[in-house]
């Protein structure tokens, strides 16, 4: 991908005084759950009465996910290691991917699952894909792999300054196949002059970070690519730096990205007929702003459309909107571009090639069949004409006005189906929306 381990600025910045609890000394694991302030802020109990993300697969492209961590065990699908091959199990000291998976789909453990980390979409499944940009090869391959292996949301809590045409094309491939790519804006506190990828590719739902007041975190990168924000500070997650079975607390847009991916999973489970862009539309149209930012013109470079409010996104009556919603549309998918209106399915490239070959063969057969039919019709017409001429010579019926095709005799073919037009620019459809009720930051 367009980032490297050294430049993984969207990775959660673990604090110097990070809390690290081993599973063996977890006598007060309630302390972990108590520190999950976003669950209370989002009103997770109210959310889970409506959706828990069941049936949705979220791909986590990261350092790999520890499938044996008690908080995610049973919810992880083994994917592919694009760094050095083999299993996607993280190496020693690599806990970032496990942490992101826990924020998305952690189910806790122990009696009544009351211990450990609970994710915002606890019944979603995680497709573990190991990649940090150091493995070489096609940088867009992990995204394509996620699309082709059943993910409907892709979480990329990684960022870097390197732009890749292949990776940008992979994002377009995901959007074409109705898969939502969610990526962090980065943790440098930099602005539009320092775009980070994959967040800055067209078609990505780019995420910034806020604190528990809903105010933009100082380290959150900003710019016109940011569409929403989510909790980024003092976030506890599974997988501590010194013990992958433990826990850690950190700041970063990595965390915010995971919460947005989880919210998208909740919505995809609740509204399976909505497109990826329409899911993003629900998140932006129900987003909130802190009191200090009220009246801000939206989208704002720091807040986007505001911080996500998943409960409002699940409950409010929101028009579906256009296919791509607030997402910027890759050039290859804009109306009139070659292949822009291709069927959106999860077939592999080989399936697409086979389908194309089959279509070509069908076209040839159709042309040959039509030519044969025309020849037959002409022969019949010739026979009829000769017969009529003989009848006229014998005083039989015929002449002008006799039976025949009449008119021009040509079938009328309908016009091509109307192609939907998606608004590219114009007025801001979100700015005039009334603010949705939410539980945070000011309940």
Coordinates of C-alpha atoms in Angstrom, one line a residue:
X1 CA 0.0 0.0 0.0
X2 CA 1.0 3.6 -0.1
X3 CA 2.4 3.7 3.4
X4 CA 5.2 2.0 5.4
X5 CA 5.6 0.9 8.9
X6 CA 7.8 3.9 9.7
X7 CA 5.1 6.3 8.3
X8 CA 2.1 4.7 9.8
X9 CA 0.9 7.9 11.3
X10 CA -2.7 6.8 11.5
X11 CA -1.7 4.1 14.0
X12 CA -2.8 4.7 17.6
X13 CA -0.1 6.6 19.4
X14 CA 0.3 4.6 22.6
X15 CA 0.8 6.9 25.6
X16 CA 3.9 6.8 27.7
X17 CA 1.8 5.9 30.7
X18 CA -0.2 3.3 28.7
X19 CA -2.3 0.9 30.7
X20 CA -1.2 -2.7 29.9
X21 CA -3.1 -5.5 31.6
X22 CA -2.2 -9.1 31.1
X23 CA -5.0 -11.6 30.9
X24 CA -3.5 -13.4 33.8
X25 CA -3.7 -10.4 36.2
X26 CA -7.1 -9.3 35.0
X27 CA -8.7 -9.4 38.4
X28 CA -10.4 -6.1 37.8
X29 CA -11.3 -6.5 34.1
X30 CA -14.3 -4.3 34.8
X31 CA -11.8 -1.5 34.8
X32 CA -11.2 -2.2 31.0
X33 CA -14.9 -1.9 30.2
X34 CA -15.3 1.2 32.5
X35 CA -12.6 2.9 30.5
X36 CA -14.4 2.4 27.2
X37 CA -16.0 5.9 27.3
X38 CA -17.1 5.9 23.7
X39 CA -19.6 3.1 24.4
X40 CA -21.4 5.2 26.9
X41 CA -21.1 8.3 24.7
X42 CA -22.7 6.4 21.7
X43 CA -25.3 4.8 24.0
X44 CA -24.2 1.4 22.9
X45 CA -27.0 -0.4 24.8
X46 CA -29.6 1.5 22.7
X47 CA -27.6 0.8 19.5
X48 CA -27.4 -3.0 20.2
X49 CA -31.2 -3.2 20.5
X50 CA -31.3 -2.2 16.8
X51 CA -28.2 -3.7 15.3
X52 CA -25.0 -5.4 16.4
X53 CA -23.5 -5.9 12.9
X54 CA -24.5 -9.5 12.5
X55 CA -23.8 -10.9 9.1
X56 CA -21.3 -8.1 8.1
X57 CA -17.6 -8.8 7.4
X58 CA -15.2 -6.0 8.1
X59 CA -11.7 -6.4 6.6
X60 CA -8.9 -5.1 8.8
X61 CA -5.8 -4.3 6.8
X62 CA -3.2 -3.9 9.4
X63 CA -0.4 -5.8 11.3
X64 CA -2.6 -8.8 11.5
X65 CA -5.2 -9.9 14.1
X66 CA -4.5 -12.3 17.0
X67 CA -7.4 -14.6 16.5
X68 CA -6.8 -16.2 19.9
X69 CA -7.3 -13.0 21.9
X70 CA -10.2 -13.8 24.2
X71 CA -12.1 -10.6 23.1
X72 CA -12.2 -11.5 19.4
X73 CA -11.8 -15.3 19.5
X74 CA -14.3 -16.9 17.1
X75 CA -14.9 -13.7 15.2
X76 CA -11.8 -13.6 13.0
X77 CA -11.6 -15.0 9.5
X78 CA -8.1 -15.8 8.3
X79 CA -7.2 -13.8 5.3
X80 CA -3.8 -13.3 3.6
X81 CA -0.4 -12.0 4.7
X82 CA 1.0 -9.6 2.1
X83 CA 4.1 -8.8 4.1
X84 CA 6.0 -12.1 4.2
X85 CA 3.4 -14.8 3.5
X86 CA 2.0 -17.4 5.9
X87 CA -0.7 -16.8 8.5
X88 CA -1.9 -13.3 9.4
X89 CA -1.0 -13.7 13.0
X90 CA 0.8 -10.6 14.2
X91 CA 4.5 -10.9 15.1
X92 CA 5.8 -10.2 18.6
X93 CA 5.1 -6.7 19.7
X94 CA 2.5 -6.1 16.9
X95 CA -0.8 -5.4 18.6
X96 CA -2.3 -2.6 16.5
X97 CA -4.4 -4.8 14.2
X98 CA -5.8 -6.7 17.2
X99 CA -6.7 -3.4 18.8
X100 CA -8.6 -2.2 15.8
X101 CA -10.4 -5.5 15.5
X102 CA -11.5 -5.3 19.1
X103 CA -12.9 -1.8 18.7
X104 CA -14.9 -2.9 15.7
X105 CA -16.1 -6.4 16.7
X106 CA -14.8 -7.3 20.2
X107 CA -17.3 -9.3 22.2
X108 CA -15.5 -9.3 25.5
X109 CA -15.2 -12.5 27.5
X110 CA -15.9 -14.0 30.9
X111 CA -19.2 -14.3 32.7
X112 CA -21.8 -12.5 30.6
X113 CA -19.0 -11.2 28.4
X114 CA -18.5 -8.5 31.0
X115 CA -14.7 -8.6 30.9
X116 CA -12.4 -7.1 28.3
X117 CA -13.2 -4.9 25.3
X118 CA -16.6 -4.8 23.7
X119 CA -16.6 -3.5 20.1
X120 CA -19.3 -1.2 18.7
X121 CA -20.4 -3.9 16.3
X122 CA -19.9 -7.0 18.5
X123 CA -21.5 -9.5 16.1
X124 CA -19.6 -8.5 13.0
X125 CA -16.8 -10.6 11.7
X126 CA -13.2 -9.6 11.0
X127 CA -11.3 -10.6 7.9
X128 CA -7.7 -10.3 8.9
X129 CA -5.4 -9.0 6.2
X130 CA -1.7 -8.4 7.1
X131 CA -0.1 -5.6 5.3
X132 CA 1.9 -2.5 6.2
X133 CA 3.3 -1.5 2.9
X134 CA 6.7 -3.3 3.3
X135 CA 5.9 -6.5 1.4
X136 CA 6.3 -5.1 -2.1
X137 CA 4.1 -6.1 -5.0
X138 CA 0.8 -4.5 -6.0
X139 CA -0.1 -2.0 -3.3
X140 CA -3.7 -2.3 -4.2
X141 CA -3.8 -6.1 -3.8
X142 CA -4.9 -6.1 -0.1
X143 CA -8.0 -4.0 -0.9
X144 CA -8.9 -6.1 -3.9
X145 CA -8.4 -9.3 -1.8
X146 CA -10.8 -7.9 0.8
X147 CA -13.4 -7.1 -1.8
X148 CA -13.1 -10.6 -3.5
X149 CA -13.4 -12.4 -0.1
X150 CA -16.7 -11.0 1.2
X151 CA -15.9 -7.8 3.0
X152 CA -18.5 -5.1 2.8
X153 CA -16.5 -2.6 4.9
X154 CA -12.7 -2.2 4.8
X155 CA -10.9 -0.6 7.8
X156 CA -7.5 0.9 7.0
X157 CA -6.1 2.5 10.2
X158 CA -2.9 3.3 8.4
X159 CA -1.6 6.3 6.5
X160 CA 1.4 7.6 4.6
X161 CA 2.3 10.3 2.1
X162 CA 3.0 8.0 -0.8
X163 CA 0.3 8.1 -3.5
X164 CA -0.1 5.0 -5.6
X165 CA -2.1 4.7 -8.8
X166 CA -2.6 1.0 -8.2
X167 CA -4.0 1.6 -4.8
X168 CA -6.3 4.4 -6.0
X169 CA -7.6 2.0 -8.6
X170 CA -8.2 -0.6 -5.9
X171 CA -10.3 1.8 -4.0
X172 CA -12.3 2.5 -7.1
X173 CA -12.7 -1.3 -7.5
X174 CA -14.0 -1.6 -4.0
X175 CA -16.5 1.2 -4.5
X176 CA -17.6 -0.3 -7.8
X177 CA -18.3 -3.5 -6.0
X178 CA -20.2 -1.7 -3.3
X179 CA -17.6 -2.0 -0.5
X180 CA -17.0 1.0 1.7
X181 CA -13.3 1.8 2.4
X182 CA -12.7 3.7 5.7
X183 CA -9.3 5.2 6.4
X184 CA -7.7 7.5 9.0
X185 CA -6.5 11.0 8.1
X186 CA -3.3 10.7 10.1
X187 CA -1.8 11.8 13.4
X188 CA 0.5 14.7 12.5
X189 CA -1.9 17.6 13.0
X190 CA -1.1 18.6 9.4
X191 CA -3.5 20.2 6.9
X192 CA -4.4 20.0 3.2
X193 CA -0.8 20.6 2.0
X194 CA 0.1 17.2 3.4
X195 CA -2.4 14.7 2.1
X196 CA -2.2 11.2 3.5
X197 CA -3.2 7.9 1.8
X198 CA -5.3 6.0 1.4
X199 CA -7.6 8.5 3.2
X200 CA -7.1 11.1 0.4
X201 CA -8.1 8.8 -2.5
X202 CA -11.4 9.5 -4.2
X203 CA -14.0 7.1 -2.9
X204 CA -12.6 6.7 0.6
X205 CA -14.5 7.7 3.8
X206 CA -11.8 9.7 5.5
X207 CA -11.9 10.0 9.3
X208 CA -10.5 12.5 11.7
X209 CA -10.4 12.3 15.5
X210 CA -12.1 14.1 18.4
X211 CA -11.8 13.9 22.1
X212 CA -14.6 13.1 24.6
X213 CA -16.0 16.6 24.3
X214 CA -16.4 16.2 20.5
X215 CA -13.7 18.7 19.9
X216 CA -11.1 17.9 17.2
X217 CA -8.0 16.2 18.6
X218 CA -4.8 18.3 18.1
X219 CA -3.0 15.5 16.4
X220 CA -5.8 14.8 13.8
X221 CA -4.8 15.7 10.2
X222 CA -7.3 17.8 8.5
X223 CA -8.4 19.0 5.0
X224 CA -11.2 18.7 2.5
X225 CA -10.9 14.9 2.4
X226 CA -12.1 14.5 6.0
X227 CA -15.8 13.6 6.0
X228 CA -16.5 12.6 9.6
X229 CA -14.8 12.4 12.9
X230 CA -15.0 9.9 15.8
X231 CA -13.4 9.3 19.3
X232 CA -9.6 9.2 19.1
X233 CA -8.3 10.0 22.6
X234 CA -7.8 7.8 25.6
X235 CA -9.1 4.7 23.8
X236 CA -8.6 1.4 25.4
X237 CA -8.3 -1.6 23.1
X238 CA -7.3 -5.3 23.2
X239 CA -3.6 -6.2 22.6
X240 CA -1.1 -4.3 24.7
X241 CA 2.4 -3.5 23.3
X242 CA 4.2 -5.8 25.7
X243 CA 1.5 -8.5 25.8
X244 CA -0.7 -9.2 22.8
X245 CA -3.2 -10.8 25.1
X246 CA -3.4 -7.7 27.2
X247 CA -4.8 -4.1 26.7
X248 CA -3.5 -0.7 25.9
X249 CA -4.7 2.9 25.9
X250 CA -3.8 5.3 23.1
X251 CA -4.7 8.3 21.0
X252 CA -5.0 8.3 17.2
X253 CA -7.2 8.5 14.2
X254 CA -6.7 4.7 14.0
X255 CA -9.2 4.4 16.8
X256 CA -11.6 6.9 15.2
X257 CA -11.4 4.9 11.9
X258 CA -12.3 1.7 13.7
X259 CA -15.3 3.3 15.3
X260 CA -16.5 4.5 11.9
X261 CA -16.0 1.1 10.4
X262 CA -18.0 -0.4 13.2
X263 CA -20.8 2.1 12.7
X264 CA -20.8 1.3 9.0
X265 CA -21.1 -2.4 9.9
X266 CA -24.1 -1.6 12.1
X267 CA -25.8 0.2 9.3
X268 CA -25.0 -2.4 6.7
X269 CA -26.7 -5.0 8.9
X270 CA -29.7 -2.8 9.4
X271 CA -30.0 -1.5 5.9
X272 CA -28.6 -4.2 3.6
X273 CA -30.1 -2.6 0.4
X274 CA -28.2 0.7 0.8
X275 CA -25.1 1.3 -1.2
X276 CA -21.7 2.0 0.3
X277 CA -22.2 5.7 -0.5
X278 CA -25.7 5.7 1.0
X279 CA -24.2 4.2 4.2
X280 CA -21.7 7.1 4.3
X281 CA -24.7 9.4 3.7
X282 CA -26.4 8.3 6.8
X283 CA -23.3 8.8 8.9
X284 CA -22.7 12.3 7.5
X285 CA -26.3 13.5 7.7
X286 CA -26.7 12.5 11.4
X287 CA -23.3 13.7 12.5
X288 CA -23.0 16.2 15.3
X289 CA -20.8 19.2 16.3
X290 CA -19.6 20.4 19.7
X291 CA -21.2 23.6 21.0
X292 CA -18.0 25.6 20.1
X293 CA -18.4 24.6 16.4
X294 CA -22.1 25.3 16.0
X295 CA -22.7 27.3 12.9
X296 CA -19.6 26.0 11.1
X297 CA -20.0 25.7 7.3
X298 CA -20.0 22.1 6.4
X299 CA -18.1 20.1 5.4
X300 CA -15.3 21.6 7.5
X301 CA -11.7 20.7 7.0
X302 CA -11.3 19.6 10.7
X303 CA -14.7 18.1 11.4
X304 CA -16.0 17.1 8.0
X305 CA -19.7 16.9 8.6
X306 CA -19.1 16.3 12.3
X307 CA -18.7 13.4 14.8
X308 CA -20.6 10.2 14.1
X309 CA -23.8 9.5 16.0
X310 CA -24.5 5.8 15.2
X311 CA -27.8 5.6 17.2
X312 CA -29.2 8.6 15.2
X313 CA -27.9 7.0 12.0
X314 CA -29.8 3.8 12.8
X315 CA -33.0 5.5 13.9
X316 CA -33.6 8.6 11.9
X317 CA -35.6 8.7 8.6
X318 CA -32.9 9.6 6.1
X319 CA -33.6 9.6 2.3
X320 CA -31.3 7.1 0.7
X321 CA -29.7 9.7 -1.6
X322 CA -27.5 9.2 -4.6
X323 CA -25.5 6.1 -5.2
X324 CA -22.2 7.5 -4.0
X325 CA -23.6 9.8 -1.3
X326 CA -21.0 12.3 0.0
X327 CA -18.0 10.2 -1.3
X328 CA -16.0 11.8 -4.0
X329 CA -16.3 9.7 -7.1
X330 CA -13.1 8.2 -8.8
X331 CA -12.8 9.3 -12.4
X332 CA -13.1 5.7 -13.6
X333 CA -16.6 5.5 -12.0
X334 CA -18.0 8.8 -13.2
X335 CA -20.9 8.6 -15.7
X336 CA -19.7 7.9 -19.2
X337 CA -16.4 6.4 -18.1
X338 CA -15.6 2.9 -19.6
X339 CA -17.0 0.2 -17.3
X340 CA -18.6 2.8 -14.9
X341 CA -21.9 1.0 -15.1
X342 CA -20.6 -2.6 -14.9
X343 CA -22.5 -5.0 -12.7
X344 CA -21.5 -4.6 -9.0
X345 CA -20.8 -8.0 -7.6
X346 CA -18.0 -9.8 -5.8
X347 CA -16.8 -12.0 -8.7
X348 CA -13.1 -12.4 -9.1
X349 CA -11.1 -11.2 -12.1
X350 CA -11.2 -14.7 -13.6
X351 CA -14.9 -14.8 -13.3
X352 CA -15.2 -11.4 -15.0
X353 CA -13.0 -12.6 -17.8
X354 CA -15.1 -15.8 -18.2
X355 CA -18.2 -13.7 -18.2
X356 CA -16.8 -11.4 -20.9
X357 CA -15.8 -14.3 -23.1
X358 CA -19.3 -15.8 -22.7
X359 CA -20.9 -12.5 -23.6
X360 CA -18.7 -12.3 -26.7
X361 CA -19.7 -15.8 -27.8
X362 CA -23.4 -15.0 -27.2
X363 CA -23.1 -11.9 -29.4
X364 CA -21.6 -13.8 -32.3
X365 CA -24.3 -16.4 -32.1
X366 CA -27.0 -13.8 -32.0
X367 CA -25.6 -12.0 -35.1
X368 CA -25.4 -15.3 -37.0
X369 CA -29.0 -16.2 -36.0
X370 CA -30.3 -12.8 -37.0
X371 CA -28.6 -13.1 -40.4
X372 CA -30.2 -16.5 -41.0
X373 CA -33.6 -15.3 -40.0
X374 CA -33.4 -12.4 -42.5
X375 CA -32.5 -14.8 -45.3
X376 CA -35.5 -17.0 -44.5
X377 CA -37.8 -14.0 -44.4
X378 CA -36.5 -12.7 -47.8
X379 CA -37.1 -16.1 -49.4
X380 CA -40.6 -16.3 -48.1
X381 CA -41.3 -12.7 -49.3
X382 CA -40.0 -13.7 -52.8
X383 CA -42.2 -16.7 -52.9
X384 CA -45.3 -14.7 -51.9
X385 CA -44.5 -12.0 -54.4
X386 CA -44.2 -14.6 -57.2
X387 CA -47.5 -16.3 -56.1
X388 CA -49.3 -12.9 -56.1
X389 CA -48.0 -12.0 -59.5
X390 CA -49.3 -15.3 -60.8
X391 CA -52.7 -14.6 -59.1
X392 CA -52.8 -11.1 -60.7
X393 CA -52.1 -12.6 -64.0
X394 CA -55.0 -15.0 -63.4
X395 CA -57.4 -12.3 -62.2
X396 CA -56.9 -13.2 -58.5
X397 CA -56.8 -10.8 -55.5
X398 CA -53.7 -8.7 -55.0
X399 CA -52.3 -5.3 -56.1
X400 CA -51.9 -2.3 -54.0
X401 CA -53.3 -2.5 -50.5
X402 CA -53.0 -6.3 -50.4
X403 CA -51.7 -8.1 -47.3
X404 CA -48.1 -7.4 -46.4
X405 CA -45.9 -5.7 -43.8
X406 CA -47.5 -2.3 -44.3
X407 CA -45.8 0.9 -43.2
X408 CA -42.0 0.7 -43.2
X409 CA -42.0 -2.9 -42.0
X410 CA -39.2 -2.2 -39.5
X411 CA -39.3 -3.1 -35.8
X412 CA -38.8 -0.2 -33.5
X413 CA -36.1 -0.7 -30.9
X414 CA -36.4 1.0 -27.5
X415 CA -33.9 3.6 -26.3
X416 CA -31.1 2.5 -24.0
X417 CA -32.1 2.4 -20.4
X418 CA -31.9 5.7 -18.6
X419 CA -28.7 6.0 -16.7
X420 CA -29.0 7.6 -13.2
X421 CA -27.3 11.0 -12.9
X422 CA -25.4 11.7 -9.8
X423 CA -24.8 15.2 -8.6
X424 CA -21.2 16.2 -8.9
X425 CA -20.8 19.3 -6.8
X426 CA -23.3 22.0 -6.4
X427 CA -24.9 23.0 -3.1
X428 CA -24.1 21.3 0.1
X429 CA -27.0 18.9 0.8
X430 CA -26.0 18.4 4.5
X431 CA -25.5 22.0 5.7
X432 CA -29.2 22.7 6.1
X433 CA -30.0 19.5 7.9
X434 CA -31.1 19.9 11.5
X435 CA -28.8 18.4 14.0
X436 CA -29.7 14.9 15.1
X437 CA -30.2 14.2 18.8
X438 CA -27.2 12.4 20.3
X439 CA -25.8 11.4 23.7
X440 CA -22.4 13.1 23.2
X441 CA -20.5 15.2 23.9
X442 CA -23.2 17.1 25.8
X443 CA -26.0 14.8 27.0

